[in-house]
Amino acid sequence: MSAGRPARVRQQDATVLARKVLELERKLTFENKAVAGGLDAFLRNLMKSEGVPASLRDAVSSLPPGGYGSLSAAARARWISGALGAAGTPARRSAPTTPRVVRPDVPTGIEAPVTVLRGVKEGLAARFENLGVRTVRDLVYLFPRRYNDFANLRPVADLKAGEDATVRVRVWDAHEGQLGRIKGTEADVGDESGMMRVVWFRQPWLAKQLKTNADIVLSGKVSIYKGRPTLENPEWELWETGEELTHTGRLVPVYPGTAGLTGRTLRRTTRQALELYAGLLVDPLPEELRGRLDLMDVQQAVRQAHYPDDQDSIARARRRLALDEMLPLQISVLQRRAAWRKPGSADGIAIEQDVLDSFLATLPYKLTNAQHKALGQLRDDLAQDMPMSRLLQGDVGSGKTVVAACGLLAAVVSGHQGAMMAPTEILAEQHYRTLCALFGADTTDGPVAEATPQYLDRPLHIALLTGSLRASHKSQLYERIESGEIDIAVGTHALIQKGVSFDNLGFAIVDEQHRFGVMQRAELRSKAGRAAHMLVMTATPIPRSLYLTLYGDLDVSVIDEMPPGRKPIETKWWPPEHRQDAYEFLRAQVRTGRQAFVVCPLVEESETLQSKAAVQEYESLSTEVFPELRLDLVHGRMNAKEKDAAMQRFRAGEADILVSTAVVEVGIDVPNASVMLIEGADRFGLAQLHQFRGRVGRGAEQSYCLLLSESPSMEAQQRLRLMESTTDGFKLAEADLNMRGPGEFFGTRQSGLPDFRIASLLDTRLIELARSEAARILEDDPGLAKPEHAALAREAARLFELVTGEVH
Ligand code: ADP
Ligand code: MG
């Protein structure tokens, strides 16, 4: 708090608060529930405050060593009466001596509904509810969006047009007036330096409140009207000597708006809530941590977050409160990690160097340095008897599959099974084929292939398990997986169905993680009798701040280098007037024997609408634009079989152009497709455009990405230019995240991401701080059993449940 604040205020604060608490305790029939954690902790704190009257101090010291909590109900009632007297309230004459039953469903203290506040009736409460505010605590945690800096009062004569200013003036005359066609209030005001005009549109009733000769403070943007300085719709407040200004004259909080709640009302109520209830907040952060990191305590932080002394206090308060949100999340993330990392709970699966070398020698290329590094990390982890949880991140085409294959080989060599799960049938099949090719197996004989590589002393069996497999085949396959005959099982969700059980699963891979939830990851793992090592592969570049949060329980390997000889995809945004040129460009490419994808604009409303739009696009392209070419179509309303069939036809070269909605699966490999045309490109996020673009550029030919957009906004044009200028997925993801926020970034709101009030998922430094502090706390107190960690433990458990759906 500011050094200049008079002690009188603080004295009042402490005593008023004590009185409130004591009264509440009486109301709650002396059950020691008026404050979270019990009255004794509150009283101990109270004794540390300045300005507590001696009589009240005496009352507190009269308690037995066990404190208020150790008293009988009758003794509590007597003590409260006495203490209330000492705090300046006449004790109620007929204080009940035996506890009454209170309705347990009426929350009290800071959890009380906002209607306990003065001037908050049902109507207002409903509007607060629109802001997610139900209880006083919610209100205390409803932080300003920004602050108007009204700290410096200015003489009227110095005001200049266009500046934000605050003035202290006297009202000469205020009257209801017709402002153009709108009713409002007009006022002439002035100070010793000059006169000015003030108008409030749509607020004719203000005229009555602005009494002639009243002193008021006004804040707003200055304009000059008929040569006179003017303020339109300024914030205003009566100036009463000695009283702190709530609405003007300092850093004024500006809250998120909602219909029917004025800034004035919000400030009046937050002010009141803070005065009466902030003192009840129990600090969730241990004192040691606060001291070491030089953090404000929670009560000071919430006060400063609303009514800051200066800009620096805003930053400090918000940082502290952001840590309150981020620290429990990181604790829960690390707990999730620790839950897996039990030494001895998994089999180490090691692979000898010469076996690995002979496998690598069969490849038509050498691993890139980045692949080598990722492989090294993978091998080190797999060799441990503690289950690995690793995220393998690499842009589309960076060569994640072969690294994963090395891990599968390690599993097989060490006598275990391996599994690889993909989000769609076509991707699963693609992986199956790729793995068969890598290990030299022939895929012609259906869902099981056999290889006899020279680096293995026995044959290797690879199986493909998908939902479309016939039931009889499926049950056969189940048996072969269960008996251990199948070494590597590739599949879709079908892999985690009930009937599937492995003989000895040692290593499981999940591809394209963002399509699976944390739960499915856990399910695949649970298919192993003992814990399996787990590798999650993703082509979505996830900025560090976000994976520390979303995938924070995983270690991360990044393949940040493309195999040599790749030609970067050329991306070009074609303005609307050049649409025909883009089509001609595509036609010319197809004439040289290439194939093209056309992605239809995103229709947010529904998949049905989006599919309809795709059908229309397909029809107009086939009849009007490319009547001489062969077009095919996939969209979300087709079933999996139809979709797969269309994509197979395209892969087999039976169509020149594949028109699709955004559902066309990432990762599909059609080397001959070298043109990607994206309609309505401005509607997609950068990360998503980059994913689309990654579907071409898989062959030796130069590939192109054409972006079309009817009327992109300035911001959209900026994004499209960024697409043209870089092929760095991380750069694009970072920009995307900054421009659109994490919810949008993932296309839909990703479950498992808590809604933060203050902390930002983009604040890497904060997240890293929370991470290291979480590690420190857990090292010192793995079970979070210490009393100073109780609040953190509770919040971490809540988040753990939110993210995993499990109760920790
Ligand atoms: P992704 O990371 O997108 O899954 P893939 O594993 O499918 O990438 O690899 C993309 C293509 O690059 C494949 O055709 C693969 O054979 C090839 N590839 C992988 N590693 C290398 C390398 N080091 N040198 C050359 N080509 C490679
Ligand atoms: Mg891939």
Short mmCIF file of C-alpha atoms in Angstrom, two decimals, residues 312-702:
data_model
loop_
_atom_site.label_atom_id
_atom_site.label_comp_id
_atom_site.label_asym_id
_atom_site.label_seq_id
_atom_site.Cartn_x
_atom_site.Cartn_y
_atom_site.Cartn_z
CA ASP A 312 4.85 -0.82 -10.93
CA SER A 313 2.34 -2.12 -8.39
CA ILE A 314 0.08 -3.27 -11.20
CA ALA A 315 2.85 -5.34 -12.67
CA ARG A 316 3.87 -6.80 -9.33
CA ALA A 317 0.32 -7.57 -8.27
CA ARG A 318 -0.56 -9.21 -11.55
CA ARG A 319 2.62 -11.26 -11.64
CA ARG A 320 1.92 -12.53 -8.16
CA LEU A 321 -1.70 -13.43 -9.00
CA ALA A 322 -0.65 -15.06 -12.25
CA LEU A 323 1.71 -17.25 -10.28
CA ASP A 324 -1.22 -18.25 -8.05
CA GLU A 325 -2.87 -19.68 -11.14
CA MET A 326 0.13 -21.16 -12.83
CA LEU A 327 1.88 -22.75 -9.87
CA PRO A 328 -0.85 -25.27 -8.99
CA LEU A 329 -1.13 -26.16 -12.66
CA GLN A 330 2.55 -26.90 -12.89
CA ILE A 331 2.36 -28.86 -9.65
CA SER A 332 -0.41 -30.98 -11.10
CA VAL A 333 1.54 -31.45 -14.31
CA LEU A 334 4.61 -32.60 -12.40
CA GLN A 335 2.50 -34.87 -10.24
CA ARG A 336 1.11 -36.47 -13.36
CA ARG A 337 4.64 -36.95 -14.55
CA ALA A 338 5.80 -38.37 -11.24
CA ALA A 339 2.86 -40.76 -11.24
CA TRP A 340 4.37 -42.40 -14.29
CA ARG A 341 7.99 -42.17 -13.42
CA LYS A 342 8.24 -44.92 -10.85
CA PRO A 343 11.59 -46.68 -11.11
CA GLY A 344 11.16 -50.39 -11.70
CA SER A 345 7.66 -50.02 -13.11
CA ALA A 346 8.69 -50.56 -16.74
CA ASP A 347 11.10 -52.81 -18.57
CA GLY A 348 14.18 -51.16 -19.97
CA ILE A 349 14.28 -51.81 -23.69
CA ALA A 350 17.80 -51.44 -24.99
CA ILE A 351 19.07 -51.96 -28.50
CA GLU A 352 22.71 -52.71 -29.26
CA GLN A 353 24.52 -50.26 -31.44
CA ASP A 354 25.41 -52.81 -34.13
CA VAL A 355 21.79 -53.91 -34.55
CA LEU A 356 20.70 -50.31 -34.87
CA ASP A 357 23.55 -49.62 -37.29
CA SER A 358 22.57 -52.48 -39.55
CA PHE A 359 18.97 -51.30 -39.58
CA LEU A 360 20.04 -47.74 -40.43
CA ALA A 361 22.30 -49.11 -43.15
CA THR A 362 19.25 -50.46 -44.98
CA LEU A 363 17.77 -46.96 -45.37
CA PRO A 364 18.23 -45.13 -48.67
CA TYR A 365 19.34 -42.03 -46.76
CA LYS A 366 21.33 -40.94 -43.74
CA LEU A 367 19.56 -39.57 -40.68
CA THR A 368 19.77 -35.83 -40.24
CA ASN A 369 21.56 -34.46 -37.18
CA ALA A 370 18.22 -33.58 -35.65
CA GLN A 371 16.96 -37.13 -36.16
CA HIS A 372 20.13 -38.50 -34.58
CA LYS A 373 19.71 -36.28 -31.57
CA ALA A 374 16.08 -37.25 -31.09
CA LEU A 375 16.97 -40.91 -31.53
CA GLY A 376 19.69 -40.60 -28.89
CA GLN A 377 17.20 -39.14 -26.40
CA LEU A 378 14.70 -41.84 -27.25
CA ARG A 379 17.24 -44.65 -26.74
CA ASP A 380 18.43 -43.26 -23.42
CA ASP A 381 14.88 -43.08 -22.13
CA LEU A 382 13.83 -46.50 -23.42
CA ALA A 383 16.76 -48.16 -21.69
CA GLN A 384 15.51 -47.01 -18.27
CA ASP A 385 13.27 -49.16 -16.11
CA MET A 386 11.03 -46.13 -15.69
CA PRO A 387 8.40 -45.48 -18.35
CA MET A 388 9.29 -42.82 -20.87
CA SER A 389 6.83 -40.08 -21.73
CA ARG A 390 8.20 -38.15 -24.62
CA LEU A 391 6.81 -35.77 -27.17
CA LEU A 392 8.47 -35.93 -30.57
CA GLN A 393 7.84 -32.71 -32.33
CA GLY A 394 8.81 -32.10 -35.91
CA ASP A 395 7.36 -30.29 -38.85
CA VAL A 396 5.53 -32.25 -41.49
CA GLY A 397 8.08 -34.18 -43.51
CA SER A 398 10.89 -33.84 -40.99
CA GLY A 399 11.18 -37.62 -40.69
CA LYS A 400 9.63 -38.58 -37.37
CA THR A 401 8.51 -42.00 -38.54
CA VAL A 402 11.94 -43.50 -38.97
CA VAL A 403 12.98 -42.34 -35.50
CA ALA A 404 9.87 -43.96 -34.08
CA ALA A 405 10.66 -47.12 -36.05
CA CYS A 406 14.04 -47.36 -34.32
CA GLY A 407 12.21 -47.38 -31.02
CA LEU A 408 9.88 -50.12 -32.23
CA LEU A 409 12.90 -52.14 -33.28
CA ALA A 410 14.40 -51.70 -29.80
CA ALA A 411 11.18 -53.06 -28.32
CA VAL A 412 11.21 -56.07 -30.62
CA VAL A 413 14.91 -56.80 -30.12
CA SER A 414 14.43 -56.79 -26.36
CA GLY A 415 11.54 -59.24 -26.60
CA HIS A 416 8.63 -56.79 -26.35
CA GLN A 417 5.81 -55.68 -28.56
CA GLY A 418 5.37 -52.23 -30.01
CA ALA A 419 2.24 -50.32 -31.00
CA MET A 420 1.55 -47.27 -33.09
CA MET A 421 -1.78 -45.47 -32.97
CA ALA A 422 -2.92 -42.95 -35.61
CA PRO A 423 -6.09 -40.84 -35.64
CA THR A 424 -7.51 -42.12 -38.94
CA GLU A 425 -7.59 -45.29 -40.96
CA ILE A 426 -5.72 -43.81 -43.84
CA LEU A 427 -2.92 -42.58 -41.62
CA ALA A 428 -2.76 -45.89 -39.81
CA GLU A 429 -2.51 -47.67 -43.11
CA GLN A 430 0.15 -45.28 -44.30
CA HIS A 431 2.19 -45.96 -41.17
CA TYR A 432 1.68 -49.68 -41.64
CA ARG A 433 3.02 -49.50 -45.16
CA THR A 434 5.90 -47.28 -44.16
CA LEU A 435 6.93 -49.61 -41.34
CA CYS A 436 6.63 -52.65 -43.58
CA ALA A 437 8.86 -50.94 -46.10
CA LEU A 438 11.38 -49.92 -43.44
CA PHE A 439 11.65 -53.46 -42.07
CA GLY A 440 11.47 -55.08 -45.49
CA ALA A 441 8.08 -56.78 -45.12
CA ASP A 442 5.69 -57.43 -47.97
CA THR A 443 2.22 -55.94 -47.47
CA THR A 444 0.40 -57.81 -50.19
CA ASP A 445 -0.99 -60.44 -47.86
CA GLY A 446 -3.41 -58.19 -45.93
CA PRO A 447 -3.38 -56.95 -42.40
CA VAL A 448 -0.38 -58.95 -41.22
CA ALA A 449 3.03 -58.75 -42.84
CA GLU A 450 6.15 -60.74 -42.15
CA ALA A 451 9.72 -59.58 -42.49
CA THR A 452 12.99 -61.42 -42.05
CA PRO A 453 15.55 -58.68 -41.72
CA GLN A 454 19.17 -59.81 -41.45
CA TYR A 455 19.68 -57.82 -38.24
CA LEU A 456 17.09 -59.99 -36.44
CA ASP A 457 17.51 -63.65 -35.61
CA ARG A 458 13.82 -64.36 -36.18
CA PRO A 459 10.95 -63.19 -38.38
CA LEU A 460 9.14 -59.98 -37.54
CA HIS A 461 5.34 -59.65 -37.67
CA ILE A 462 3.62 -56.36 -38.28
CA ALA A 463 -0.18 -56.03 -38.12
CA LEU A 464 -2.71 -53.39 -39.10
CA LEU A 465 -5.73 -53.15 -36.85
CA THR A 466 -8.50 -50.76 -37.86
CA GLY A 467 -12.23 -50.53 -37.31
CA SER A 468 -13.06 -51.60 -40.84
CA LEU A 469 -11.39 -54.98 -40.41
CA ARG A 470 -13.90 -57.83 -40.72
CA ALA A 471 -14.99 -59.26 -37.38
CA SER A 472 -13.53 -62.70 -38.03
CA HIS A 473 -10.18 -61.19 -39.01
CA LYS A 474 -10.34 -58.94 -36.02
CA SER A 475 -10.74 -61.72 -33.50
CA GLN A 476 -7.93 -63.66 -35.16
CA LEU A 477 -5.73 -60.62 -34.92
CA TYR A 478 -6.65 -60.11 -31.27
CA GLU A 479 -5.44 -63.63 -30.58
CA ARG A 480 -2.18 -63.15 -32.40
CA ILE A 481 -1.56 -59.89 -30.54
CA GLU A 482 -2.39 -61.49 -27.22
CA SER A 483 -0.16 -64.49 -27.87
CA GLY A 484 2.75 -62.21 -28.65
CA GLU A 485 3.09 -63.43 -32.21
CA ILE A 486 2.51 -59.91 -33.53
CA ASP A 487 5.57 -57.81 -32.81
CA ILE A 488 4.28 -54.46 -33.99
CA ALA A 489 0.61 -53.47 -34.09
CA VAL A 490 -0.34 -50.39 -36.07
CA GLY A 491 -3.86 -49.07 -35.89
CA THR A 492 -6.49 -46.54 -35.08
CA HIS A 493 -8.59 -46.25 -31.94
CA ALA A 494 -9.25 -49.91 -32.63
CA LEU A 495 -6.01 -50.57 -30.76
CA ILE A 496 -7.49 -49.36 -27.50
CA GLN A 497 -10.79 -51.21 -27.78
CA LYS A 498 -11.80 -53.58 -25.02
CA GLY A 499 -10.92 -56.84 -26.72
CA VAL A 500 -7.33 -55.91 -27.41
CA SER A 501 -4.70 -57.05 -25.01
CA PHE A 502 -1.00 -57.38 -25.55
CA ASP A 503 1.27 -60.12 -24.40
CA ASN A 504 4.09 -57.78 -23.55
CA LEU A 505 3.70 -54.23 -24.81
CA GLY A 506 6.93 -52.34 -24.21
CA PHE A 507 6.65 -49.27 -26.39
CA ALA A 508 3.61 -47.37 -27.61
CA ILE A 509 3.54 -44.51 -30.08
CA VAL A 510 0.71 -42.07 -30.58
CA ASP A 511 0.82 -40.05 -33.78
CA GLU A 512 -0.68 -36.59 -34.17
CA GLN A 513 -1.33 -36.15 -30.52
CA HIS A 514 -3.57 -33.10 -30.75
CA ARG A 515 -6.32 -35.31 -32.07
CA PHE A 516 -6.21 -37.60 -29.09
CA GLY A 517 -6.81 -36.58 -25.52
CA VAL A 518 -4.71 -37.26 -22.49
CA MET A 519 -7.17 -40.02 -21.70
CA GLN A 520 -6.53 -41.99 -24.85
CA ARG A 521 -2.83 -41.70 -24.30
CA ALA A 522 -3.35 -43.25 -20.88
CA GLU A 523 -5.57 -45.98 -22.32
CA LEU A 524 -3.01 -47.13 -24.84
CA ARG A 525 -0.46 -47.22 -22.09
CA SER A 526 -2.75 -49.27 -19.92
CA LYS A 527 -2.80 -51.98 -22.59
CA ALA A 528 0.60 -52.94 -21.28
CA GLY A 529 0.63 -55.25 -18.30
CA ARG A 530 3.48 -53.22 -16.95
CA ALA A 531 3.85 -49.58 -17.84
CA ALA A 532 4.89 -49.11 -21.46
CA HIS A 533 7.22 -46.45 -22.75
CA MET A 534 5.27 -43.83 -24.61
CA LEU A 535 6.17 -41.61 -27.53
CA VAL A 536 3.77 -38.95 -28.74
CA MET A 537 4.42 -37.59 -32.22
CA THR A 538 3.08 -34.30 -33.42
CA ALA A 539 3.60 -32.08 -36.43
CA THR A 540 1.87 -29.15 -34.81
CA PRO A 541 4.61 -26.84 -33.69
CA ILE A 542 3.73 -26.06 -30.13
CA PRO A 543 5.39 -23.05 -28.58
CA ARG A 544 7.34 -23.87 -25.47
CA SER A 545 5.02 -22.00 -23.13
CA LEU A 546 2.13 -24.09 -24.29
CA TYR A 547 3.69 -27.50 -24.20
CA LEU A 548 5.02 -26.87 -20.73
CA THR A 549 1.38 -26.55 -19.80
CA LEU A 550 -0.47 -28.91 -22.08
CA TYR A 551 2.15 -31.58 -22.42
CA GLY A 552 4.08 -30.60 -19.36
CA ASP A 553 4.24 -34.17 -18.13
CA LEU A 554 6.20 -35.15 -21.21
CA ASP A 555 9.83 -34.70 -22.12
CA VAL A 556 10.33 -33.18 -25.51
CA SER A 557 12.48 -33.98 -28.50
CA VAL A 558 12.39 -31.66 -31.46
CA ILE A 559 13.37 -32.46 -35.02
CA ASP A 560 14.09 -28.97 -36.24
CA GLU A 561 15.79 -29.81 -39.49
CA MET A 562 14.43 -31.07 -42.79
CA PRO A 563 16.04 -33.90 -44.74
CA PRO A 564 18.44 -32.43 -47.28
CA GLY A 565 17.35 -31.70 -50.85
CA ARG A 566 13.80 -30.67 -50.00
CA LYS A 567 12.63 -27.74 -52.01
CA PRO A 568 10.80 -25.34 -49.74
CA ILE A 569 7.17 -24.93 -50.74
CA GLU A 570 6.56 -21.69 -52.59
CA THR A 571 3.61 -19.88 -51.11
CA LYS A 572 1.76 -17.07 -52.81
CA TRP A 573 -1.27 -15.06 -51.84
CA TRP A 574 -3.35 -14.15 -54.89
CA PRO A 575 -5.52 -11.06 -54.39
CA PRO A 576 -9.17 -11.45 -55.49
CA GLU A 577 -8.64 -9.84 -58.90
CA HIS A 578 -6.04 -12.52 -59.72
CA ARG A 579 -8.22 -15.53 -58.95
CA GLN A 580 -8.23 -16.59 -62.59
CA ASP A 581 -4.45 -16.45 -62.69
CA ALA A 582 -4.28 -18.77 -59.72
CA TYR A 583 -6.58 -21.23 -61.49
CA GLU A 584 -4.45 -21.03 -64.62
CA PHE A 585 -1.35 -21.69 -62.57
CA LEU A 586 -2.96 -24.78 -61.11
CA ARG A 587 -4.09 -25.96 -64.55
CA ALA A 588 -0.56 -25.58 -65.90
CA GLN A 589 0.81 -27.70 -63.06
CA VAL A 590 -1.74 -30.44 -63.66
CA ARG A 591 -0.79 -30.41 -67.36
CA THR A 592 2.75 -31.37 -66.38
CA GLY A 593 1.34 -34.44 -64.63
CA ARG A 594 1.06 -33.15 -61.08
CA GLN A 595 -1.97 -33.35 -58.80
CA ALA A 596 -3.56 -30.66 -56.68
CA PHE A 597 -5.54 -30.25 -53.50
CA VAL A 598 -8.23 -27.59 -53.18
CA VAL A 599 -9.26 -26.79 -49.61
CA CYS A 600 -12.66 -25.12 -49.22
CA PRO A 601 -13.30 -22.17 -46.95
CA LEU A 602 -14.00 -22.83 -43.33
CA VAL A 603 -17.69 -22.60 -42.47
CA GLU A 604 -17.78 -22.16 -38.74
CA GLU A 605 -21.45 -22.85 -38.19
CA SER A 606 -21.52 -26.57 -38.81
CA GLU A 607 -19.89 -29.43 -40.53
CA THR A 608 -23.07 -29.92 -42.58
CA LEU A 609 -22.85 -26.41 -43.99
CA GLN A 610 -19.18 -26.85 -44.57
CA SER A 611 -19.78 -30.08 -46.47
CA LYS A 612 -22.50 -28.39 -48.53
CA ALA A 613 -20.12 -25.60 -49.40
CA ALA A 614 -17.53 -28.17 -50.46
CA VAL A 615 -20.06 -29.91 -52.72
CA GLN A 616 -20.89 -26.58 -54.34
CA GLU A 617 -17.25 -25.71 -54.79
CA TYR A 618 -16.64 -29.12 -56.30
CA GLU A 619 -19.50 -28.64 -58.74
CA SER A 620 -18.54 -25.20 -59.85
CA LEU A 621 -14.91 -26.14 -60.26
CA SER A 622 -15.79 -29.27 -62.26
CA THR A 623 -18.24 -27.56 -64.59
CA GLU A 624 -17.02 -23.99 -64.89
CA VAL A 625 -13.34 -23.77 -64.07
CA PHE A 626 -11.75 -27.13 -64.81
CA PRO A 627 -14.28 -28.96 -67.03
CA GLU A 628 -11.46 -30.88 -68.78
CA LEU A 629 -9.87 -32.21 -65.56
CA ARG A 630 -10.80 -35.09 -63.26
CA LEU A 631 -12.01 -33.88 -59.87
CA ASP A 632 -12.84 -35.79 -56.73
CA LEU A 633 -14.30 -34.75 -53.40
CA VAL A 634 -14.02 -35.52 -49.68
CA HIS A 635 -15.93 -33.87 -46.91
CA GLY A 636 -16.90 -34.39 -43.30
CA ARG A 637 -20.38 -35.80 -43.95
CA MET A 638 -18.93 -38.78 -45.77
CA ASN A 639 -18.31 -41.84 -43.65
CA ALA A 640 -14.80 -43.09 -43.01
CA LYS A 641 -14.99 -45.64 -45.84
CA GLU A 642 -16.09 -43.09 -48.42
CA LYS A 643 -13.43 -40.66 -47.32
CA ASP A 644 -10.74 -43.28 -47.43
CA ALA A 645 -11.89 -44.44 -50.85
CA ALA A 646 -11.69 -40.93 -52.27
CA MET A 647 -8.22 -40.45 -50.85
CA GLN A 648 -7.07 -43.83 -52.13
CA ARG A 649 -8.31 -42.89 -55.62
CA PHE A 650 -6.41 -39.65 -55.41
CA ARG A 651 -3.28 -41.39 -54.23
CA ALA A 652 -3.62 -43.85 -57.09
CA GLY A 653 -3.71 -40.93 -59.53
CA GLU A 654 -7.32 -41.40 -60.58
CA ALA A 655 -8.11 -37.74 -59.98
CA ASP A 656 -6.20 -34.58 -60.83
CA ILE A 657 -7.74 -32.40 -58.17
CA LEU A 658 -9.05 -33.40 -54.78
CA VAL A 659 -11.52 -30.88 -53.41
CA SER A 660 -11.85 -31.16 -49.65
CA THR A 661 -13.07 -29.52 -46.53
CA ALA A 662 -10.65 -28.94 -43.72
CA VAL A 663 -11.19 -32.55 -42.62
CA VAL A 664 -8.66 -33.98 -45.03
CA GLU A 665 -6.26 -35.64 -42.70
CA VAL A 666 -2.90 -34.24 -41.91
CA GLY A 667 0.04 -36.40 -42.74
CA ILE A 668 -1.42 -38.07 -45.81
CA ASP A 669 1.34 -38.82 -48.26
CA VAL A 670 0.72 -38.22 -51.95
CA PRO A 671 4.15 -37.47 -53.41
CA ASN A 672 2.75 -36.53 -56.81
CA ALA A 673 0.53 -33.80 -55.35
CA SER A 674 2.47 -30.59 -55.65
CA VAL A 675 -0.18 -27.87 -55.57
CA MET A 676 -2.29 -26.85 -52.63
CA LEU A 677 -4.93 -24.21 -53.26
CA ILE A 678 -6.63 -22.86 -50.15
CA GLU A 679 -9.89 -20.93 -50.57
CA GLY A 680 -10.88 -18.39 -47.95
CA ALA A 681 -7.38 -18.62 -46.56
CA ASP A 682 -7.97 -15.67 -44.25
CA ARG A 683 -10.42 -17.77 -42.21
CA PHE A 684 -7.80 -20.27 -41.13
CA GLY A 685 -5.15 -19.90 -38.49
CA LEU A 686 -1.52 -19.79 -39.53
CA ALA A 687 -0.74 -23.11 -37.90
CA GLN A 688 -3.59 -24.72 -39.80
CA LEU A 689 -2.56 -23.19 -43.12
CA HIS A 690 0.91 -24.51 -42.47
CA GLN A 691 -0.50 -27.97 -41.85
CA PHE A 692 -2.43 -27.87 -45.11
CA ARG A 693 0.63 -26.69 -46.92
CA GLY A 694 2.55 -29.63 -45.49
CA ARG A 695 0.47 -32.03 -47.58
CA VAL A 696 2.40 -31.00 -50.65
CA GLY A 697 6.15 -30.91 -51.06
CA ARG A 698 6.62 -34.60 -50.38
CA GLY A 699 8.07 -35.49 -53.74
CA ALA A 700 11.09 -34.27 -55.64
CA GLU A 701 9.13 -31.62 -57.57
CA GLN A 702 8.85 -27.99 -56.63
#
